[in-house]
Short mmCIF file of C-alpha atoms in Angstrom, two decimals:
data_model
loop_
_atom_site.label_atom_id
_atom_site.label_comp_id
_atom_site.label_asym_id
_atom_site.label_seq_id
_atom_site.Cartn_x
_atom_site.Cartn_y
_atom_site.Cartn_z
CA MET A 1 -38.00 -180.34 155.11
CA ASN A 2 -37.58 -180.00 151.35
CA ASN A 3 -34.57 -178.13 150.00
CA ASP A 4 -34.76 -175.59 147.22
CA TYR A 5 -32.08 -177.55 145.39
CA LEU A 6 -30.25 -180.88 145.19
CA LEU A 7 -26.56 -180.83 146.08
CA LEU A 8 -24.47 -182.50 143.37
CA THR A 9 -21.14 -181.86 145.04
CA PRO A 10 -18.42 -183.96 146.73
CA GLY A 11 -19.82 -182.99 150.14
CA PRO A 12 -21.68 -181.65 151.97
CA LEU A 13 -24.31 -183.52 150.06
CA SER A 14 -28.05 -184.03 150.01
CA THR A 15 -29.25 -186.17 152.91
CA SER A 16 -32.44 -188.08 153.58
CA HIS A 17 -35.36 -186.56 155.50
CA THR A 18 -34.84 -189.13 158.24
CA VAL A 19 -31.18 -188.16 158.72
CA LYS A 20 -32.27 -184.54 159.09
CA GLU A 21 -35.03 -185.53 161.50
CA ALA A 22 -32.51 -187.34 163.71
CA MET A 23 -31.09 -183.92 164.64
CA LEU A 24 -34.38 -182.72 166.18
CA LYS A 25 -33.61 -184.24 169.60
CA ASP A 26 -31.17 -182.80 172.15
CA TRP A 27 -28.70 -185.17 173.83
CA CYS A 28 -26.80 -184.97 177.11
CA THR A 29 -23.14 -185.86 176.66
CA TRP A 30 -22.90 -187.42 180.13
CA ASP A 31 -25.61 -190.00 179.54
CA ASP A 32 -24.91 -193.63 178.71
CA GLU A 33 -27.83 -193.36 176.27
CA TYR A 34 -25.64 -191.12 174.12
CA ASN A 35 -22.07 -192.27 174.84
CA GLN A 36 -22.64 -196.01 174.95
CA GLY A 37 -25.86 -196.15 172.96
CA VAL A 38 -24.75 -193.95 170.07
CA VAL A 39 -21.00 -193.10 170.05
CA GLN A 40 -19.70 -196.55 170.97
CA VAL A 41 -22.05 -198.20 168.49
CA ILE A 42 -20.80 -195.90 165.72
CA ARG A 43 -17.17 -196.71 166.54
CA LYS A 44 -17.90 -200.42 166.31
CA GLN A 45 -19.88 -200.08 163.07
CA LEU A 46 -17.08 -198.10 161.40
CA CYS A 47 -14.60 -200.88 162.11
CA GLU A 48 -17.09 -203.43 160.76
CA ILE A 49 -17.32 -201.48 157.49
CA ALA A 50 -13.55 -201.07 157.28
CA VAL A 51 -12.45 -204.63 158.10
CA ALA A 52 -14.34 -207.61 156.70
CA ASP A 53 -12.87 -210.42 158.80
CA PRO A 54 -13.87 -210.25 162.50
CA GLN A 55 -10.62 -211.89 163.59
CA TYR A 56 -8.66 -208.86 162.37
CA ARG A 57 -11.24 -206.22 163.29
CA SER A 58 -10.10 -206.14 166.90
CA ASP A 59 -6.70 -204.88 165.70
CA TYR A 60 -8.32 -201.55 164.75
CA SER A 61 -10.11 -198.78 166.60
CA ALA A 62 -12.23 -195.86 165.37
CA THR A 63 -11.85 -192.39 166.86
CA LEU A 64 -14.30 -189.57 166.15
CA MET A 65 -12.92 -186.01 165.93
CA GLN A 66 -14.82 -182.69 165.96
CA GLY A 67 -14.45 -180.43 162.93
CA SER A 68 -14.11 -180.80 159.19
CA GLY A 69 -12.55 -183.74 157.40
CA THR A 70 -9.34 -181.72 157.11
CA ALA A 71 -9.22 -181.45 160.92
CA SER A 72 -9.16 -185.25 161.11
CA VAL A 73 -6.42 -185.41 158.46
CA GLU A 74 -4.38 -182.91 160.45
CA ALA A 75 -5.04 -184.83 163.69
CA ALA A 76 -3.84 -188.08 162.11
CA ILE A 77 -0.76 -186.58 160.42
CA GLY A 78 0.17 -184.63 163.54
CA THR A 79 -0.37 -187.49 165.98
CA PHE A 80 1.01 -190.52 164.16
CA THR A 81 4.17 -188.98 162.68
CA PRO A 82 6.89 -188.75 165.35
CA LYS A 83 9.33 -185.84 165.49
CA SER A 84 12.01 -188.08 164.00
CA GLY A 85 9.69 -189.29 161.24
CA THR A 86 9.52 -188.40 157.55
CA LEU A 87 6.27 -188.37 155.59
CA LEU A 88 6.12 -189.25 151.89
CA VAL A 89 3.06 -187.60 150.32
CA ILE A 90 1.85 -188.84 146.95
CA ASN A 91 0.16 -185.82 145.44
CA ASN A 92 -1.92 -185.52 142.28
CA GLY A 93 -4.50 -182.95 143.30
CA ALA A 94 -5.63 -180.25 145.70
CA TYR A 95 -6.19 -182.64 148.60
CA GLY A 96 -2.80 -184.31 148.30
CA ALA A 97 -1.35 -180.80 148.24
CA ARG A 98 -3.30 -180.03 151.41
CA ILE A 99 -1.59 -182.94 153.22
CA ILE A 100 1.77 -181.44 152.22
CA GLU A 101 0.62 -178.06 153.54
CA ILE A 102 -0.46 -179.64 156.83
CA ALA A 103 2.92 -181.35 157.22
CA ASN A 104 4.70 -178.06 156.57
CA TYR A 105 2.55 -176.24 159.13
CA LEU A 106 3.38 -178.91 161.71
CA ASN A 107 7.11 -178.86 160.90
CA ILE A 108 7.05 -182.51 159.85
CA ASN A 109 9.81 -183.69 157.52
CA VAL A 110 7.99 -184.20 154.25
CA ILE A 111 8.96 -185.54 150.84
CA ALA A 112 6.43 -184.58 148.15
CA LEU A 113 6.07 -186.84 145.13
CA ASN A 114 4.04 -184.67 142.77
CA PHE A 115 2.15 -185.80 139.70
CA VAL A 116 0.01 -183.92 137.19
CA GLU A 117 -3.59 -183.65 138.39
CA THR A 118 -4.87 -185.69 135.46
CA GLU A 119 -2.20 -188.39 135.91
CA LEU A 120 -2.36 -191.53 138.02
CA PRO A 121 0.52 -191.81 140.50
CA GLN A 122 3.25 -193.91 138.94
CA LEU A 123 4.10 -196.95 141.06
CA GLU A 124 7.66 -197.14 139.75
CA GLN A 125 8.38 -193.59 140.90
CA ILE A 126 6.83 -194.30 144.31
CA SER A 127 8.99 -197.41 144.65
CA GLN A 128 12.09 -195.44 143.67
CA ALA A 129 11.31 -192.75 146.24
CA LEU A 130 10.96 -195.37 148.97
CA GLU A 131 14.28 -196.97 147.99
CA GLN A 132 16.15 -193.66 147.69
CA HIS A 133 14.86 -192.27 151.00
CA PRO A 134 15.18 -194.87 153.77
CA GLU A 135 14.37 -192.11 156.28
CA ILE A 136 10.70 -192.24 155.18
CA THR A 137 8.56 -193.64 158.00
CA HIS A 138 5.02 -192.88 156.77
CA VAL A 139 3.31 -192.73 153.36
CA ALA A 140 0.15 -190.69 152.75
CA MET A 141 -2.11 -190.39 149.74
CA VAL A 142 -5.70 -189.50 148.81
CA HIS A 143 -7.90 -192.36 147.62
CA CYS A 144 -10.49 -190.45 145.59
CA GLU A 145 -8.95 -187.16 144.48
CA THR A 146 -12.08 -185.06 143.99
CA THR A 147 -10.04 -182.34 142.27
CA THR A 148 -10.65 -184.39 139.12
CA GLY A 149 -12.74 -187.35 140.26
CA MET A 150 -9.82 -189.76 139.89
CA LEU A 151 -9.61 -192.95 141.94
CA ASN A 152 -5.99 -193.50 142.95
CA PRO A 153 -4.44 -197.01 143.26
CA ALA A 154 -4.53 -197.13 147.07
CA LYS A 155 -4.17 -200.88 147.45
CA ARG A 156 -1.10 -201.11 145.22
CA VAL A 157 0.56 -198.11 146.89
CA ALA A 158 -0.08 -199.66 150.31
CA GLU A 159 1.57 -202.88 149.09
CA LEU A 160 4.67 -200.87 148.20
CA ALA A 161 4.62 -199.08 151.55
CA LYS A 162 4.39 -202.39 153.43
CA HIS A 163 7.15 -203.93 151.28
CA HIS A 164 9.38 -201.13 152.59
CA ASN A 165 8.00 -201.42 156.14
CA LYS A 166 6.31 -197.98 156.18
CA VAL A 167 3.10 -196.87 157.90
CA MET A 168 0.35 -196.31 155.29
CA ILE A 169 -2.08 -193.40 155.78
CA LEU A 170 -5.06 -193.20 153.42
CA ASP A 171 -7.24 -190.11 153.09
CA ALA A 172 -10.48 -191.89 152.14
CA MET A 173 -12.56 -188.79 152.72
CA SER A 174 -14.68 -189.15 149.60
CA SER A 175 -14.59 -192.92 149.16
CA PHE A 176 -15.17 -194.65 152.51
CA GLY A 177 -18.70 -196.02 152.65
CA GLY A 178 -19.18 -195.67 148.90
CA ILE A 179 -16.39 -197.88 147.54
CA GLU A 180 -15.74 -201.36 148.85
CA MET A 181 -12.43 -201.75 150.66
CA ASP A 182 -10.95 -203.89 153.40
CA ILE A 183 -8.21 -201.95 155.12
CA HIS A 184 -6.68 -205.09 156.61
CA GLU A 185 -6.49 -206.80 153.23
CA TRP A 186 -5.30 -203.58 151.60
CA GLN A 187 -2.63 -203.13 154.34
CA ILE A 188 -3.88 -199.67 155.30
CA ASP A 189 -2.70 -198.74 158.79
CA ILE A 190 -4.64 -195.49 159.14
CA LEU A 191 -7.81 -194.43 157.28
CA ILE A 192 -9.39 -190.98 157.52
CA SER A 193 -12.90 -189.98 156.44
CA SER A 194 -15.78 -187.67 157.31
CA ALA A 195 -19.40 -187.81 158.39
CA ASN A 196 -20.73 -185.87 155.42
CA LYS A 197 -19.51 -187.97 152.52
CA CYS A 198 -20.53 -191.44 151.30
CA ILE A 199 -22.13 -192.50 154.57
CA GLN A 200 -24.48 -189.56 153.93
CA GLY A 201 -24.43 -187.82 157.27
CA VAL A 202 -24.06 -184.07 157.83
CA PRO A 203 -20.90 -181.96 158.39
CA GLY A 204 -19.44 -181.60 161.86
CA PHE A 205 -16.97 -184.39 162.55
CA GLY A 206 -14.51 -186.75 160.92
CA PHE A 207 -13.10 -190.06 162.03
CA VAL A 208 -9.87 -192.03 161.95
CA ILE A 209 -9.79 -195.83 161.84
CA ALA A 210 -6.32 -196.97 162.85
CA LYS A 211 -4.41 -199.93 164.16
CA THR A 212 -4.71 -199.90 167.93
CA ALA A 213 -0.99 -200.58 168.33
CA LEU A 214 -0.21 -197.37 166.44
CA LEU A 215 -2.65 -195.41 168.61
CA VAL A 216 -0.97 -196.71 171.76
CA ALA A 217 2.49 -195.83 170.40
CA SER A 218 1.42 -192.29 169.41
CA GLU A 219 1.10 -190.99 172.98
CA GLY A 220 2.80 -187.61 173.38
CA GLN A 221 3.44 -187.10 169.66
CA ALA A 222 0.55 -184.72 168.83
CA ARG A 223 1.42 -181.16 167.84
CA SER A 224 -1.96 -179.79 168.97
CA LEU A 225 -4.14 -179.94 172.06
CA SER A 226 -7.53 -180.19 170.38
CA LEU A 227 -6.23 -182.38 167.54
CA ASP A 228 -4.47 -184.89 169.78
CA LEU A 229 -5.90 -188.08 168.30
CA HIS A 230 -4.30 -190.30 170.93
CA ALA A 231 -5.88 -188.31 173.77
CA GLN A 232 -9.29 -188.38 172.07
CA TRP A 233 -9.04 -192.14 171.49
CA LYS A 234 -7.92 -192.80 175.06
CA THR A 235 -10.80 -190.75 176.47
CA MET A 236 -13.33 -192.62 174.31
CA GLU A 237 -11.80 -195.94 175.35
CA ASN A 238 -11.60 -195.21 179.07
CA HIS A 239 -14.92 -193.38 179.38
CA HIS A 240 -17.08 -195.50 177.06
CA GLY A 241 -17.60 -193.07 174.18
CA LYS A 242 -17.07 -189.76 175.99
CA TRP A 243 -15.51 -186.95 173.93
CA ARG A 244 -12.70 -184.82 175.41
CA PHE A 245 -14.40 -181.56 174.46
CA THR A 246 -17.97 -180.67 173.46
CA SER A 247 -19.41 -183.42 171.28
CA PRO A 248 -21.38 -182.40 168.13
CA THR A 249 -24.33 -184.40 169.45
CA HIS A 250 -26.87 -183.63 166.74
CA VAL A 251 -24.40 -184.43 163.97
CA VAL A 252 -23.40 -187.67 165.69
CA ARG A 253 -27.03 -188.76 166.01
CA ALA A 254 -27.63 -187.96 162.34
CA PHE A 255 -24.59 -190.06 161.45
CA ALA A 256 -25.93 -192.98 163.48
CA LYS A 257 -29.13 -192.76 161.44
CA ALA A 258 -27.11 -192.55 158.21
CA LEU A 259 -25.28 -195.75 159.16
CA GLU A 260 -28.65 -197.45 159.70
CA GLU A 261 -29.73 -196.35 156.23
CA LEU A 262 -26.47 -197.57 154.68
CA ALA A 263 -27.21 -201.04 156.10
CA GLN A 264 -30.84 -200.87 154.92
CA GLU A 265 -29.68 -200.04 151.39
CA GLY A 266 -27.59 -203.20 151.34
CA GLY A 267 -24.25 -201.93 152.62
CA VAL A 268 -21.31 -200.48 150.77
CA SER A 269 -21.67 -202.79 147.76
CA ALA A 270 -25.22 -201.60 147.10
CA ARG A 271 -24.28 -197.96 147.58
CA PHE A 272 -21.31 -198.37 145.23
CA LYS A 273 -23.68 -199.82 142.63
CA ARG A 274 -26.06 -196.84 142.91
CA TYR A 275 -23.25 -194.30 142.78
CA SER A 276 -21.66 -196.05 139.79
CA GLU A 277 -24.95 -196.13 137.90
CA ASN A 278 -25.49 -192.44 138.68
CA GLN A 279 -22.04 -191.61 137.33
CA LYS A 280 -22.40 -193.62 134.12
CA GLN A 281 -25.81 -192.10 133.44
CA LEU A 282 -24.35 -188.65 134.07
CA VAL A 283 -21.36 -189.06 131.74
CA SER A 284 -23.49 -190.56 128.97
CA GLY A 285 -26.08 -187.79 129.24
CA MET A 286 -23.49 -185.02 129.36
CA LYS A 287 -21.77 -186.43 126.28
CA ALA A 288 -25.11 -186.32 124.46
CA LEU A 289 -25.40 -182.65 125.47
CA GLY A 290 -21.97 -181.88 124.01
CA PHE A 291 -19.83 -181.95 127.17
CA GLU A 292 -16.52 -183.80 127.43
CA ALA A 293 -15.24 -185.44 130.61
CA LEU A 294 -11.83 -184.26 131.78
CA LEU A 295 -10.50 -187.76 132.47
CA PRO A 296 -10.54 -190.91 130.32
CA GLU A 297 -13.37 -193.23 131.34
CA ALA A 298 -10.95 -195.79 132.83
CA MET A 299 -9.85 -193.21 135.42
CA HIS A 300 -13.35 -192.24 136.57
CA SER A 301 -14.54 -192.81 140.12
CA PRO A 302 -18.22 -193.21 141.05
CA ILE A 303 -17.97 -190.13 143.30
CA ILE A 304 -17.58 -187.00 141.16
CA THR A 305 -16.78 -186.19 137.53
CA SER A 306 -15.02 -183.17 136.03
CA PHE A 307 -16.18 -181.81 132.67
CA TYR A 308 -14.44 -179.35 130.37
CA SER A 309 -16.12 -175.97 130.23
CA PRO A 310 -17.76 -175.06 126.90
CA SER A 311 -15.39 -173.25 124.54
CA ASP A 312 -18.04 -170.67 123.59
CA GLU A 313 -16.83 -167.15 124.48
CA SER A 314 -20.13 -166.25 126.11
CA TYR A 315 -19.91 -169.10 128.61
CA GLU A 316 -19.49 -168.11 132.28
CA PHE A 317 -19.57 -170.74 135.02
CA LYS A 318 -21.30 -168.46 137.51
CA ARG A 319 -24.15 -167.71 135.10
CA PHE A 320 -24.50 -171.41 134.25
CA TYR A 321 -24.36 -172.31 137.95
CA GLU A 322 -27.07 -169.81 138.88
CA ALA A 323 -29.32 -170.99 136.06
CA LEU A 324 -29.05 -174.58 137.28
CA LYS A 325 -29.57 -173.55 140.89
CA GLN A 326 -32.80 -171.81 139.91
CA LYS A 327 -33.90 -175.12 138.41
CA GLY A 328 -33.09 -177.00 141.62
CA TYR A 329 -29.55 -178.34 141.07
CA VAL A 330 -26.22 -177.21 142.52
CA ILE A 331 -22.95 -178.25 140.87
CA TYR A 332 -19.33 -177.41 141.76
CA PRO A 333 -16.64 -175.20 140.19
CA GLY A 334 -13.48 -176.77 138.84
CA LYS A 335 -10.26 -177.06 140.81
CA VAL A 336 -7.80 -178.24 138.16
CA SER A 337 -4.91 -175.81 137.67
CA ASN A 338 -4.33 -176.38 133.95
CA ALA A 339 -7.89 -176.92 132.66
CA ASP A 340 -11.08 -174.87 132.63
CA CYS A 341 -13.69 -177.24 133.98
CA PHE A 342 -16.53 -177.80 136.43
CA ARG A 343 -17.52 -180.78 138.57
CA ILE A 344 -20.71 -182.74 139.18
CA GLY A 345 -21.01 -185.15 142.09
CA ASN A 346 -23.42 -188.06 142.23
CA ILE A 347 -23.17 -189.19 145.84
CA GLY A 348 -25.62 -188.60 148.67
CA GLU A 349 -29.38 -189.06 148.48
CA VAL A 350 -29.25 -189.04 144.67
CA TYR A 351 -30.93 -191.51 142.35
CA ALA A 352 -31.40 -192.12 138.61
CA ALA A 353 -34.44 -189.83 138.45
CA ASP A 354 -32.36 -187.02 139.94
CA ILE A 355 -29.66 -187.44 137.29
CA SER A 356 -32.34 -187.41 134.58
CA GLY A 357 -33.75 -184.20 136.06
CA LEU A 358 -30.30 -182.63 136.16
CA LEU A 359 -29.59 -183.47 132.52
CA GLU A 360 -32.90 -181.95 131.48
CA ALA A 361 -32.08 -178.82 133.50
CA ILE A 362 -28.64 -178.56 131.90
CA ALA A 363 -30.19 -178.84 128.43
CA GLN A 364 -32.47 -175.90 129.33
CA ALA A 365 -29.70 -173.89 131.03
CA LYS A 366 -27.34 -173.93 128.02
CA TYR A 367 -27.78 -170.25 127.19
CA TRP A 368 -24.68 -170.13 124.94
#
């Protein structure tokens, strides 16, 4: 069951042995044991994580969607935005840009508010855009932009969206389950995430937690058969957890186990604490080794951190990467357009001892 290396990426990420073991049983998708005993329980637990107050929890519903996290983003954008709608996308990284690309593919009217990848979205500019474009119906942004590791001001942007009576869509792919949030309190209408991120499951499906009223109103709006979020939600509602098309049963069962382990750890607050401690230990250790973080410390998230590449002419990321992989650690290449950098994630089944081991390996792998 042991891997040759630890994944220090934004996902997929290293999972526990018990999450892996949960995939060793086959499940029939017609059985109540699976649909009601696993799928429906997961849907309920996701809403419990997303909304703190039970009196508001019933206003939301969770829908599971086959595919990557991007498939769930596309399902949400394509289902909730009506043909007459206009989507404002707040973009400061590769994943905000991907939402714009999705909207363009789906022929959705889109207004892109672009910021530099190392810059926090400016609230004044967002407010101006909302005032200047009354045709905007929906606002979308990424919470943790793993291009850089920046945590965007989701709550404050949602406040602006609600002030202007817009629907707020949050791509919380790399933050949900690892950063405390209450989507009712934050005024988030639609949240999107994935099985293989902070809840520490494996890849294979994503999920959308949305206001039930918006799900009801979205009937007939989807631009895709397989990514029709309303149809998937309605099937799960009417048939007690049944999926429209083949369910990724093994992945779903692993996710159910991962949710159990999240609760055993102490919930999102405890996981946030572990991730934050990992990240601080990482940044401190990398600084001691001569590496500089791309972002100022105040902009860091507990999810992933970008570091400038060494300026030495002999440095090559691929060679560095392979040296670390041989020592049992996998990191990630950079994705920032105007900076040469690489990224190290600290989410998943990763603890202080793992970060210490990584730092020791990096010290040994510095061939330049």
